[in-house]
Tab-separated table of C-alpha atoms in Angstrom:
chain	number	residue	atom	x	y	z
A	96	MET	CA	-11.388	-120.666	27.457
A	97	GLY	CA	-10.644	-118.339	30.355
A	98	ILE	CA	-7.090	-117.728	31.547
A	99	PHE	CA	-6.778	-116.483	35.120
A	100	GLY	CA	-3.222	-115.863	36.259
A	101	GLY	CA	-1.925	-114.512	39.537
A	102	ALA	CA	0.241	-115.145	42.535
A	103	PHE	CA	-2.708	-116.649	44.467
A	104	ASN	CA	-0.737	-116.071	47.631
A	105	PRO	CA	-3.158	-117.343	48.905
A	106	PRO	CA	-6.268	-117.678	46.707
A	107	HIS	CA	-9.473	-116.389	48.295
A	108	TYR	CA	-13.202	-115.923	47.728
A	109	GLY	CA	-12.644	-112.707	45.791
A	110	HIS	CA	-10.670	-114.668	43.206
A	111	LEU	CA	-13.272	-117.418	43.080
A	112	ARG	CA	-16.293	-115.175	42.665
A	113	THR	CA	-14.556	-113.082	40.007
A	114	ALA	CA	-13.597	-116.169	38.007
A	115	LEU	CA	-17.160	-117.472	38.157
A	116	GLU	CA	-18.647	-114.168	36.982
A	117	VAL	CA	-16.252	-114.010	34.026
A	118	LYS	CA	-16.953	-117.626	33.111
A	119	GLU	CA	-20.715	-117.084	33.155
A	120	LEU	CA	-20.782	-113.776	31.285
A	121	TRP	CA	-18.407	-114.963	28.538
A	122	GLN	CA	-20.111	-118.388	28.487
A	123	LEU	CA	-16.789	-120.175	28.836
A	124	ASP	CA	-16.606	-123.954	29.004
A	125	HIS	CA	-13.379	-123.959	30.996
A	126	LEU	CA	-11.272	-121.566	33.000
A	127	LEU	CA	-7.586	-122.262	33.651
A	128	TRP	CA	-6.015	-120.974	36.857
A	129	ILE	CA	-2.306	-120.254	36.399
A	130	PRO	CA	-0.348	-119.587	39.611
A	131	SER	CA	2.759	-117.576	38.799
A	132	GLY	CA	6.250	-118.959	39.071
A	133	GLY	CA	9.102	-116.469	38.947
A	134	HIS	CA	7.489	-113.044	39.138
A	135	PRO	CA	9.035	-109.951	37.482
A	136	PHE	CA	7.541	-107.477	39.997
A	137	LYS	CA	7.202	-109.345	43.309
A	138	PRO	CA	10.255	-110.263	45.401
A	139	THR	CA	10.584	-113.945	46.196
A	140	TRP	CA	10.346	-113.398	49.957
A	141	GLN	CA	6.754	-112.177	49.596
A	142	LEU	CA	5.610	-115.399	47.947
A	143	ALA	CA	4.910	-118.785	49.449
A	144	ALA	CA	6.758	-121.520	47.595
A	145	THR	CA	5.323	-122.210	44.158
A	146	ALA	CA	4.372	-125.776	45.137
A	147	HIS	CA	2.332	-124.432	48.061
A	148	ARG	CA	0.517	-121.886	45.901
A	149	LEU	CA	-0.275	-124.536	43.310
A	150	GLN	CA	-1.728	-126.824	45.953
A	151	MET	CA	-3.741	-124.063	47.656
A	152	THR	CA	-5.199	-123.004	44.309
A	153	GLN	CA	-6.126	-126.592	43.505
A	154	LEU	CA	-7.866	-126.888	46.884
A	155	ALA	CA	-9.704	-123.599	46.332
A	156	ILE	CA	-11.183	-124.540	42.946
A	157	THR	CA	-11.934	-128.200	43.531
A	158	THR	CA	-15.720	-127.763	43.915
A	159	GLU	CA	-16.154	-126.076	40.499
A	160	PRO	CA	-15.761	-128.656	37.695
A	161	SER	CA	-15.186	-126.028	34.990
A	162	PHE	CA	-12.104	-124.700	36.823
A	163	ALA	CA	-8.731	-126.376	36.306
A	164	ILE	CA	-5.189	-125.728	37.454
A	165	CYS	CA	-2.475	-125.132	34.855
A	166	PRO	CA	1.157	-125.236	36.067
A	167	ILE	CA	2.620	-123.766	32.878
A	168	GLU	CA	4.276	-120.824	34.664
A	169	ALA	CA	5.082	-122.654	37.877
A	170	GLU	CA	7.057	-125.268	35.968
A	171	LYS	CA	9.020	-122.737	33.957
A	172	PRO	CA	12.496	-121.883	35.281
A	173	GLY	CA	13.164	-118.201	35.815
A	174	ILE	CA	10.694	-115.406	35.107
A	175	ALA	CA	7.418	-116.315	33.402
A	176	TYR	CA	6.047	-113.602	31.102
A	177	THR	CA	2.392	-113.419	30.113
A	178	VAL	CA	3.114	-113.000	26.406
A	179	ASP	CA	5.092	-116.249	26.430
A	180	THR	CA	2.391	-118.055	28.405
A	181	LEU	CA	-0.369	-116.984	26.019
A	182	THR	CA	1.757	-117.892	23.017
A	183	GLU	CA	2.237	-121.404	24.378
A	184	LEU	CA	-1.460	-121.753	25.237
A	185	THR	CA	-2.484	-120.752	21.713
A	186	ARG	CA	-0.174	-123.521	20.486
A	187	ARG	CA	-1.700	-126.063	22.873
A	188	PHE	CA	-5.298	-125.023	22.187
A	189	PRO	CA	-5.331	-123.789	18.579
A	190	LEU	CA	-9.132	-123.870	18.272
A	191	ALA	CA	-9.882	-122.084	21.550
A	192	ASP	CA	-10.761	-118.404	21.892
A	193	LEU	CA	-8.677	-117.363	24.894
A	194	VAL	CA	-9.959	-114.778	27.362
A	195	PHE	CA	-7.183	-113.430	29.570
A	196	ILE	CA	-8.463	-112.033	32.878
A	197	LEU	CA	-6.608	-109.253	34.649
A	198	GLY	CA	-7.502	-106.894	37.457
A	199	ALA	CA	-7.639	-103.131	37.133
A	200	ASP	CA	-4.447	-102.854	39.194
A	201	LEU	CA	-2.569	-105.008	36.686
A	202	PHE	CA	-4.009	-103.133	33.737
A	203	GLU	CA	-2.631	-99.944	35.262
A	204	GLU	CA	0.914	-101.316	34.979
A	205	LEU	CA	0.388	-103.328	31.793
A	206	HIS	CA	2.675	-101.006	29.819
A	207	LYS	CA	5.594	-102.333	31.909
A	208	TRP	CA	5.036	-105.928	30.783
A	209	LYS	CA	7.082	-107.690	28.137
A	210	GLN	CA	5.627	-107.121	24.641
A	211	TRP	CA	2.383	-105.884	26.168
A	212	GLN	CA	1.158	-104.461	22.858
A	213	GLU	CA	0.980	-108.025	21.483
A	214	LEU	CA	-1.353	-109.467	24.110
A	215	ASP	CA	-4.682	-108.802	22.398
A	216	ARG	CA	-3.387	-110.619	19.314
A	217	LEU	CA	-3.238	-113.761	21.451
A	218	ALA	CA	-6.349	-113.390	23.607
A	219	ALA	CA	-9.225	-111.112	24.449
A	220	LEU	CA	-8.219	-108.971	27.432
A	221	CYS	CA	-10.917	-108.944	30.095
A	222	VAL	CA	-10.170	-106.126	32.545
A	223	LEU	CA	-12.066	-106.420	35.821
A	224	THR	CA	-13.578	-103.169	37.063
A	225	ARG	CA	-15.374	-101.949	40.134
A	226	PRO	CA	-17.427	-98.797	40.723
A	227	GLY	CA	-15.332	-95.658	40.417
A	228	CYS	CA	-12.301	-97.118	38.668
A	229	GLU	CA	-13.321	-97.083	34.990
A	230	ALA	CA	-12.696	-93.367	34.469
A	231	PHE	CA	-9.205	-93.757	35.924
A	232	LEU	CA	-8.438	-96.784	33.760
A	233	HIS	CA	-9.063	-94.797	30.588
A	234	THR	CA	-6.118	-92.525	31.481
A	235	THR	CA	-3.529	-95.308	31.677
A	236	PRO	CA	-0.940	-95.939	28.927
A	237	ALA	CA	-2.473	-99.336	28.202
A	238	ALA	CA	-5.930	-97.795	27.729
A	239	GLU	CA	-4.534	-95.225	25.320
A	240	PHE	CA	-3.130	-98.089	23.248
A	241	TYR	CA	-5.987	-100.594	23.528
A	242	SER	CA	-9.044	-98.269	23.812
A	243	PRO	CA	-11.028	-100.755	25.935
A	244	VAL	CA	-14.791	-101.009	25.541
A	245	THR	CA	-17.473	-102.684	27.655
A	246	VAL	CA	-17.558	-106.452	27.566
A	247	GLU	CA	-20.948	-106.416	25.840
A	248	GLY	CA	-19.093	-105.227	22.751
A	249	ALA	CA	-17.312	-108.561	22.544
A	250	LEU	CA	-20.324	-110.700	23.347
A	251	GLN	CA	-22.539	-109.091	20.708
A	252	ARG	CA	-20.138	-109.858	17.868
A	253	PRO	CA	-20.951	-112.747	15.537
A	254	PRO	CA	-18.763	-115.774	16.390
A	255	GLU	CA	-16.937	-115.567	13.063
A	256	GLN	CA	-15.619	-112.098	14.011
A	257	GLY	CA	-13.837	-113.451	17.071
A	258	ARG	CA	-13.485	-111.737	20.415
A	259	LYS	CA	-10.041	-110.194	20.259
A	260	GLY	CA	-9.637	-106.770	21.826
A	261	CYS	CA	-9.691	-105.206	25.281
A	262	PHE	CA	-12.894	-105.188	27.293
A	263	LEU	CA	-14.014	-103.869	30.675
A	264	GLN	CA	-16.119	-106.179	32.851
A	265	PRO	CA	-17.686	-104.985	36.105
A	266	VAL	CA	-17.473	-107.610	38.847
A	267	THR	CA	-18.675	-107.886	42.407
A	268	GLY	CA	-16.346	-105.964	44.676
A	269	PHE	CA	-14.782	-107.897	47.544
A	270	ALA	CA	-12.612	-106.095	50.061
A	271	ILE	CA	-10.386	-109.165	50.372
A	272	ARG	CA	-6.689	-109.047	49.603
A	273	SER	CA	-4.163	-111.849	49.837
A	274	ARG	CA	-1.851	-109.438	51.650
A	275	ASP	CA	-4.449	-108.928	54.394
A	276	ILE	CA	-4.946	-112.671	54.782
A	277	ARG	CA	-1.211	-113.141	55.216
A	278	ALA	CA	-1.136	-110.369	57.833
A	279	LEU	CA	-3.967	-111.991	59.788
A	280	VAL	CA	-2.160	-115.336	59.789
A	281	ALA	CA	1.005	-113.625	61.033
A	282	GLN	CA	-1.047	-112.083	63.850
A	283	GLU	CA	-2.544	-115.517	64.650
A	284	ARG	CA	-6.034	-114.234	63.873
A	285	SER	CA	-8.804	-116.120	62.100
A	286	ILE	CA	-9.073	-116.072	58.296
A	287	ARG	CA	-12.340	-117.999	58.266
A	288	PHE	CA	-14.832	-116.894	55.570
A	289	LEU	CA	-12.058	-115.181	53.585
A	290	THR	CA	-10.845	-118.294	51.780
A	291	PRO	CA	-12.177	-121.876	51.555
A	292	ASP	CA	-11.665	-124.098	54.573
A	293	PRO	CA	-9.299	-126.535	52.784
A	294	VAL	CA	-6.999	-123.580	52.015
A	295	ILE	CA	-7.096	-122.478	55.653
A	296	GLN	CA	-6.231	-125.982	56.783
A	297	TYR	CA	-3.361	-126.148	54.317
A	298	ILE	CA	-1.947	-122.806	55.499
A	299	HIS	CA	-2.000	-123.943	59.118
A	300	GLN	CA	-0.698	-127.427	58.349
A	301	HIS	CA	2.331	-126.046	56.512
A	302	LYS	CA	2.802	-123.046	58.806
A	303	LEU	CA	2.643	-120.554	55.947
A	304	TYR	CA	2.699	-116.763	56.352
A	305	LEU	CA	3.791	-116.770	59.971
A	306	LYS	CA	6.303	-114.017	59.197
A	307	ARG	CA	4.513	-110.741	58.532
A	308	ASP	CA	5.052	-108.945	55.196
A	309	GLU	CA	7.374	-105.986	55.448
């Protein structure tokens, strides 16, 4: 089971394509999307309300039956930490092999997360990479601890050995960032073809992101 967390502020085609590529390569039956609630590194003013981000994410994934929304962090009061989320998910799905998806930018700061050294005990860590970033990733504190290998290393193991560890997965590069989408909305410019139409309609209906990020 894939676990894809993030602010999704808003979700876009880069998120969707990445999730699909991970699901197919790891041969996952399901992939849970987990919009963040209280965030330890992002100030509240940068985020649309949690309810809005949950609804936009649901609208974004609705055409892919293997994708599902999970409000575990959104419903938690205060800050939601990944180690706590994965611990709870292992309790809820004791027979599932969890694959936690994180971008290269998050892996760079992983050593700042709560109990980050415990994460691969709870799930395989699938670090998304793009051309030119792998060499840099190997110099980060998290890489020194986890010694990530290519994702093929996990997939070639016999099932009884499990898939725990840290793995690098190349994905299609999309020059789409949620921050840029928010800036375009603030400038009253089109965001068509950057995110699914139902998400665009929701943003306009609820007048989200009209104030530009500072």
